[in-house]
mmCIF file of C-alpha atoms in Angstrom:
data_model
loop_
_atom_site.group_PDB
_atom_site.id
_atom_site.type_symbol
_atom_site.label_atom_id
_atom_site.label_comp_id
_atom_site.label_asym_id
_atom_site.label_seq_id
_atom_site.Cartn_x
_atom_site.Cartn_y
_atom_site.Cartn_z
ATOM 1 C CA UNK A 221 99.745 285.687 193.016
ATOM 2 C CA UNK A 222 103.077 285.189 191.692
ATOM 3 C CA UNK A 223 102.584 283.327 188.122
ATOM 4 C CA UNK A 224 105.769 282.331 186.642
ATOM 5 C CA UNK A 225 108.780 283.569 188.871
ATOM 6 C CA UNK A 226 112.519 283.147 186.891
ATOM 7 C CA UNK A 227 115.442 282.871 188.993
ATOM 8 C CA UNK A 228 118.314 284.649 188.427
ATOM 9 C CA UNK A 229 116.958 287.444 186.600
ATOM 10 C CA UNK A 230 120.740 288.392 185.625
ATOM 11 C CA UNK A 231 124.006 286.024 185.245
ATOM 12 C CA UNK A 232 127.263 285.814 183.501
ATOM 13 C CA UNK A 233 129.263 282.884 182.836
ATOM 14 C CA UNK A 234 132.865 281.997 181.667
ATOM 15 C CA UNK A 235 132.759 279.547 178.786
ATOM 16 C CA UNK A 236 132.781 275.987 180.132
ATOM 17 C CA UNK A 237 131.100 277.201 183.035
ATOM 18 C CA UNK A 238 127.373 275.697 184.304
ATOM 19 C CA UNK A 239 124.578 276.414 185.542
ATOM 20 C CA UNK A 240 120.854 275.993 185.986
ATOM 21 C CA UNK A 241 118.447 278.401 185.816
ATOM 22 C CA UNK A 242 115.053 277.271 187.504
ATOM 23 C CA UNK A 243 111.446 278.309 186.570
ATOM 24 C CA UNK A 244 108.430 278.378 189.228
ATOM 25 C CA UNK A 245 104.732 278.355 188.545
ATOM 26 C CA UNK A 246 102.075 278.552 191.118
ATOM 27 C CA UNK A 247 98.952 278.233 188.408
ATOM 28 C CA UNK A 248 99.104 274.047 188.751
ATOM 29 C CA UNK A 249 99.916 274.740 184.759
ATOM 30 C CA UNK A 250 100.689 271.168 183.260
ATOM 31 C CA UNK A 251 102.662 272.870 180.468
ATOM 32 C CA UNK A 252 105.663 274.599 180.407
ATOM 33 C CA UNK A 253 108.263 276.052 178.217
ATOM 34 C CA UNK A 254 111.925 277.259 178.168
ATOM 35 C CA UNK A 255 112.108 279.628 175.022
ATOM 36 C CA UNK A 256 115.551 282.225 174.185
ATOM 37 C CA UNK A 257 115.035 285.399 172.627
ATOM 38 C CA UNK A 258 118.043 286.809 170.628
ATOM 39 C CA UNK A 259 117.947 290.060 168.424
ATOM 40 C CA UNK A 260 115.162 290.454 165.417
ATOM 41 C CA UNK A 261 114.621 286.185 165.767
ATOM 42 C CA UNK A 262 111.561 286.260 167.585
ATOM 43 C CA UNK A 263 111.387 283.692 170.643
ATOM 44 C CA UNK A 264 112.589 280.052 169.870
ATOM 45 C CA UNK A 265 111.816 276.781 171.952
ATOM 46 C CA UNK A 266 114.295 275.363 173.694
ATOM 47 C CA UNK A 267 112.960 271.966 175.663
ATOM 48 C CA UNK A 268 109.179 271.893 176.726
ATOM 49 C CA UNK A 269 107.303 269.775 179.196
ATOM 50 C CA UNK A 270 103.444 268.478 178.893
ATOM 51 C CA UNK A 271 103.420 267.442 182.547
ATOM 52 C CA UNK A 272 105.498 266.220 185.679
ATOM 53 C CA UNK A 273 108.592 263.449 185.037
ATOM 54 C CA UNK A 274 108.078 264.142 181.072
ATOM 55 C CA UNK A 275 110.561 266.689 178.914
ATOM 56 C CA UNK A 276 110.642 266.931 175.314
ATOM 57 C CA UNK A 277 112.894 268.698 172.723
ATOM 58 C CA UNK A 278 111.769 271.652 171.301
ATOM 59 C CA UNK A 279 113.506 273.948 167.987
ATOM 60 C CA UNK A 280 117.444 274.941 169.046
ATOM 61 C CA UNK A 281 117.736 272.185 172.207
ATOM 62 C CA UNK A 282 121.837 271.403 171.598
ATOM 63 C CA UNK A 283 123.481 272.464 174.658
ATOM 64 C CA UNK A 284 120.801 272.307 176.956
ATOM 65 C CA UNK A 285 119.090 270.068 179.545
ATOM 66 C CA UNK A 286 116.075 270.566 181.033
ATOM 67 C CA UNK A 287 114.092 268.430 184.279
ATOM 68 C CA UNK A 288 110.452 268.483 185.701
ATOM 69 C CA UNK A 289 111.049 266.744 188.820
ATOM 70 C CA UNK A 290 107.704 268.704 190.446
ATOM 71 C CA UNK A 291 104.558 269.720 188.736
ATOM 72 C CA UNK A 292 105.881 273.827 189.517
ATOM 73 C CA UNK A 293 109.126 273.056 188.658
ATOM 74 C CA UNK A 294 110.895 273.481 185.341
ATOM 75 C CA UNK A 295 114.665 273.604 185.713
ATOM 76 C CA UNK A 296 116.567 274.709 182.330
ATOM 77 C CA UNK A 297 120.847 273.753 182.770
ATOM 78 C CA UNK A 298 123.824 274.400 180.505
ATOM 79 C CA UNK A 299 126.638 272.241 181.090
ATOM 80 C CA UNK A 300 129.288 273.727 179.330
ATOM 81 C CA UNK A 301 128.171 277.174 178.309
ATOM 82 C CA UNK A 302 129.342 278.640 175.074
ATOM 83 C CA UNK A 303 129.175 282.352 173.782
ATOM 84 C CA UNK A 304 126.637 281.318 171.412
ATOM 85 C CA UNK A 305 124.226 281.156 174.615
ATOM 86 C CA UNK A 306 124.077 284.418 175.539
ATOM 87 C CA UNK A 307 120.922 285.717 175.072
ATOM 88 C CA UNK A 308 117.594 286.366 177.159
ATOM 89 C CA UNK A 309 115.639 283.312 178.675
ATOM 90 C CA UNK A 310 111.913 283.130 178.879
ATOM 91 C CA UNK A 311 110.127 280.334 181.016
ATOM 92 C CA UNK A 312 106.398 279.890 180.142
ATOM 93 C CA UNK A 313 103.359 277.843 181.153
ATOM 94 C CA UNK A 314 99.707 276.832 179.963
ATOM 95 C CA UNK A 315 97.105 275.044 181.406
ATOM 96 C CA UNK A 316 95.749 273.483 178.213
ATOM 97 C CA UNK A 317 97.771 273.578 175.228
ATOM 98 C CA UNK A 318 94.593 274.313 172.897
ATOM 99 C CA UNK A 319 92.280 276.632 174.887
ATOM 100 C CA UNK A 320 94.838 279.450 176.492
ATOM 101 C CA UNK A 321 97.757 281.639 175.725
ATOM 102 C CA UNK A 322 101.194 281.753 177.502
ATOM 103 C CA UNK A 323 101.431 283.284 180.718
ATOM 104 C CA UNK A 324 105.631 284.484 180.806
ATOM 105 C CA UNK A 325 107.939 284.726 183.447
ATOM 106 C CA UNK A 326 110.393 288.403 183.549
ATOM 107 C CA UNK A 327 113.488 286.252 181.630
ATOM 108 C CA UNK A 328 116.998 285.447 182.237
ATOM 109 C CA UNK A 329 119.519 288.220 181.052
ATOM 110 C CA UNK A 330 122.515 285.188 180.562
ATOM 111 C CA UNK A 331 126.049 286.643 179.088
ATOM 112 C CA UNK A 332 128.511 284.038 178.406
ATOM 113 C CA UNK A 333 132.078 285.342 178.140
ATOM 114 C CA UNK B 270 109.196 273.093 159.717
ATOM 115 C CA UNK B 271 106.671 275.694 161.005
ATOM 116 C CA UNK B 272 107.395 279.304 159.564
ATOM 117 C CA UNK B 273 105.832 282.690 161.213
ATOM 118 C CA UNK B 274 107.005 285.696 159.598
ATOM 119 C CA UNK B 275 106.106 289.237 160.493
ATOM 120 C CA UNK B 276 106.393 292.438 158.700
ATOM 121 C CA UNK B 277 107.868 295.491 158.833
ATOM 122 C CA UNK B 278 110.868 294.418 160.970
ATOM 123 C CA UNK B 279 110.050 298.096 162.743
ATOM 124 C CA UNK B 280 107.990 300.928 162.481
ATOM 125 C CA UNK B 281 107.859 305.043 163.768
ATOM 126 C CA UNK B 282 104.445 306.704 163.597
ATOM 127 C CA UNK B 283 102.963 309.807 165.687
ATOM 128 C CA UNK B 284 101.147 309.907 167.987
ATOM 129 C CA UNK B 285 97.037 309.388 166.893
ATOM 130 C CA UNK B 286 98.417 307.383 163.887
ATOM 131 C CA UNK B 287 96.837 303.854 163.010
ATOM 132 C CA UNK B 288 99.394 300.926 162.242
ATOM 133 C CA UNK B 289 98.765 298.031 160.845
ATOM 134 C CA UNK B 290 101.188 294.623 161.604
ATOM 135 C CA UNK B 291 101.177 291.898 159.714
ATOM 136 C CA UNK B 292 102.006 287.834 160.173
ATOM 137 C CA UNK B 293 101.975 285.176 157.791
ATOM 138 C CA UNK B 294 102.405 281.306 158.455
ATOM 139 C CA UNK B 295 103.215 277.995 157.244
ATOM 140 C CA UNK B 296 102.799 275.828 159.687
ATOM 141 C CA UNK B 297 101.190 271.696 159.717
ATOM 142 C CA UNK B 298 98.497 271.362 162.246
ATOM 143 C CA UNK B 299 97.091 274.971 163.160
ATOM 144 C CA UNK B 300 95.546 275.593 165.943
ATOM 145 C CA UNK B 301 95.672 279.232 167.169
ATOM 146 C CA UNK B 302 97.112 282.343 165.891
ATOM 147 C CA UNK B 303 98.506 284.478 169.376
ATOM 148 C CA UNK B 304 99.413 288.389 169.457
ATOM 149 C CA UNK B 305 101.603 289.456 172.516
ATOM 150 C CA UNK B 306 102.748 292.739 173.533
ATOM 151 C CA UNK B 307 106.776 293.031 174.563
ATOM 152 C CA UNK B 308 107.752 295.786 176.236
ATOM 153 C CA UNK B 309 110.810 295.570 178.485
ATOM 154 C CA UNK B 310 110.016 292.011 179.990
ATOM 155 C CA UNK B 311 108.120 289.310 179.623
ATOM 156 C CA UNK B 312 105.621 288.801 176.898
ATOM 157 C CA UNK B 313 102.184 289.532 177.547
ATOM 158 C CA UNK B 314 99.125 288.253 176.067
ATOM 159 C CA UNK B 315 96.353 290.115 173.596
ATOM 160 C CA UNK B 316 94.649 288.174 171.227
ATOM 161 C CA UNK B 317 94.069 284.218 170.251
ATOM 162 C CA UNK B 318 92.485 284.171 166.717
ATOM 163 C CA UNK B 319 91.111 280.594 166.039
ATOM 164 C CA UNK B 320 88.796 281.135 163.539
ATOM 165 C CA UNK B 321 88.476 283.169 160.293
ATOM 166 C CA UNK B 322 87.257 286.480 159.835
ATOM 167 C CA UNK B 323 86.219 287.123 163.448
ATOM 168 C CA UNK B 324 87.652 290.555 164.688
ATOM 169 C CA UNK B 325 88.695 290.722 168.105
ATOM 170 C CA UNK B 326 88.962 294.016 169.646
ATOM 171 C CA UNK B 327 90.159 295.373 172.845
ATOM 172 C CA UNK B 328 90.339 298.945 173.215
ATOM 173 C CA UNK B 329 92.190 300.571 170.457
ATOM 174 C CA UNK B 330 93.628 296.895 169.048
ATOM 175 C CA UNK B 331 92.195 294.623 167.043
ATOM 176 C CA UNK B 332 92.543 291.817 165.082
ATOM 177 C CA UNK B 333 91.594 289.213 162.138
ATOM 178 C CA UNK B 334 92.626 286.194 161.048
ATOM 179 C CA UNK B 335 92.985 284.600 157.536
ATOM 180 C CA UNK B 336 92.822 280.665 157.366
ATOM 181 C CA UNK B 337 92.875 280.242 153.517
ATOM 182 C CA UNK B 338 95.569 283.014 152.938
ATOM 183 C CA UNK B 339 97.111 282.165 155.933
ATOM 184 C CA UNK B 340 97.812 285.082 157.539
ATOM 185 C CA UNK B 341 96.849 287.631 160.444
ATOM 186 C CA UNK B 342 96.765 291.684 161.160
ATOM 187 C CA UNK B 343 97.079 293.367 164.126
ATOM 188 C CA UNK B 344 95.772 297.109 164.197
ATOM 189 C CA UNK B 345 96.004 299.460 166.472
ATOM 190 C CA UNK B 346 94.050 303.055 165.656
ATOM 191 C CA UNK B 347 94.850 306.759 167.679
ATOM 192 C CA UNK B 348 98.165 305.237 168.902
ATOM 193 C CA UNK B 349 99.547 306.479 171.939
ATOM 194 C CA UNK B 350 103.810 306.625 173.242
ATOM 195 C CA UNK B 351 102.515 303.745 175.786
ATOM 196 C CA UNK B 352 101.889 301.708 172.679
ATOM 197 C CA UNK B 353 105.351 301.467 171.707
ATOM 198 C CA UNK B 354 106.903 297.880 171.964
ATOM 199 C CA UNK B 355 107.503 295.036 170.035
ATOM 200 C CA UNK B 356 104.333 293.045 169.107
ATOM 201 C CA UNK B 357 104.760 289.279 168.599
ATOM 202 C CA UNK B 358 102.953 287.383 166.927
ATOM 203 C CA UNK B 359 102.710 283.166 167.190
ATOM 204 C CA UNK B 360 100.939 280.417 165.963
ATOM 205 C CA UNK B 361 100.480 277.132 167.963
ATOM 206 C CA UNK B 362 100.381 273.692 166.348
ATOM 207 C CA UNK B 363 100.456 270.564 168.476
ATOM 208 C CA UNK B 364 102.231 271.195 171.818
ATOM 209 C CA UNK B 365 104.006 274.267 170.685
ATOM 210 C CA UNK B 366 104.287 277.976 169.765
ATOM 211 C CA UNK B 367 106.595 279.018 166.951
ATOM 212 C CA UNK B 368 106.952 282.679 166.822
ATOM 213 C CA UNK B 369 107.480 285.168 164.711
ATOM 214 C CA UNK B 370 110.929 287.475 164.770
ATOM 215 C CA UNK B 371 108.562 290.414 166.261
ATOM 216 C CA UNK B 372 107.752 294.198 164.860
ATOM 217 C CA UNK B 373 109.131 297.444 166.922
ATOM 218 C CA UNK B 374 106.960 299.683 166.706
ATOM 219 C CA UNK B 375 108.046 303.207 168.100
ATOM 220 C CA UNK B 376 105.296 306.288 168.815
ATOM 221 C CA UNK B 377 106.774 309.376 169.027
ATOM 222 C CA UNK B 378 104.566 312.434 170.764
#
């Protein structure tokens, strides 16, 4: 009963450095979100996907890539990471985007040096 | 561009106090109106308010939205240390959530 499982939990980066950072759900969820959290600014949406092969850009998506190669999987890379990309990374999912809340994975602590 | 705002940034009470938080919203397209509970992880879920003027309650928490003055409250009465986090709250319209920037709220024994 593992919901949405975030791997690494901690990681830091030189700038110019990549790196992916994957997301796992085991709900069969057919939505799912990469959002960052920084300091008194709330959560903001990165990329988002509505189902399997399909990605879409969400609020602050310069910088970052994002795949959905399998229906669990939502992968979430930086290419060339910046200092402006530290912050904490939350992976979420939904299994109808009308009828039910979030369900959150434990984040990504990310430090980019 | 969708706007969620939430007031006060942060908050102390007492223990056995009652708080009241506060969201407003412009947003095209509403569809929900979310409350989460942040502690030192992940998000996690209270309310969905869809409709106006229906409280929900759970416990010691409740909550009411406001579809004309666009806005929603989240109480919480006889408050307790375990209470303290940061409370999100975020509206969904079309595919996505936009959230708010959060309230702290700190009980103190």
């Amino acid at each position: 009963n593992a919901g949405v499982t975030q791997t690494p939990k901690f990681r830091v980066l030189k700038t110019g450095q990549s790196m992916t950072l994957l997301c796992a759900q085991d709900m069969n969820h057919e939505y799912m979100y990469w959002y960052r959290q920084d300091p008194g600014m709330g959560l903001r949406l990165i990329h988002y996907s509505v189902g399997e092969g399909t990605t879409a850009k969400g609020e602050v998506p310069d910088g970052y890539n994002v795949s959905r190669l399998k229906k669990q999987n939502f992968l979430l890379g930086l290419e060339s990471a910046a200092p402006s990309q530290t912050s904490v990374y939350f992976c979420a999912s939904s299994y109808d985007r009308l009828n039910y809340g979030y369900t959150f994975g434990s984040g990504t602590r990310l430090t980019v040096v | 561009e969708d706007k969620v705002v939430q007031s006060p940034l942060s908050l102390v009470v007492h223990e056995g106090d009652t708080v009241t938080l506060n969201c407003s919203y412009e947003v095209t397209n509403f569809r929900s109106l979310l409350w989460y509970k942040q502690e030192k992880k992940a998000p996690t879920f209270l309310f969905m308010l869809t409709s106006s003027g229906i409280e929900k309650k759970s416990g010691r928490l409740s909550s009411i939205l406001d579809k004309k003055e666009l806005f929603s409250i989240l109480n919480i009465t006889a408050t307790q240390t375990g209470d303290s986090a940061v409370y999100l709250c975020a509206v969904r319209a079309g595919n996505m959530l936009t959230f708010g920037g959060g309230t702290r709220l700190m009980v103190k024994p």
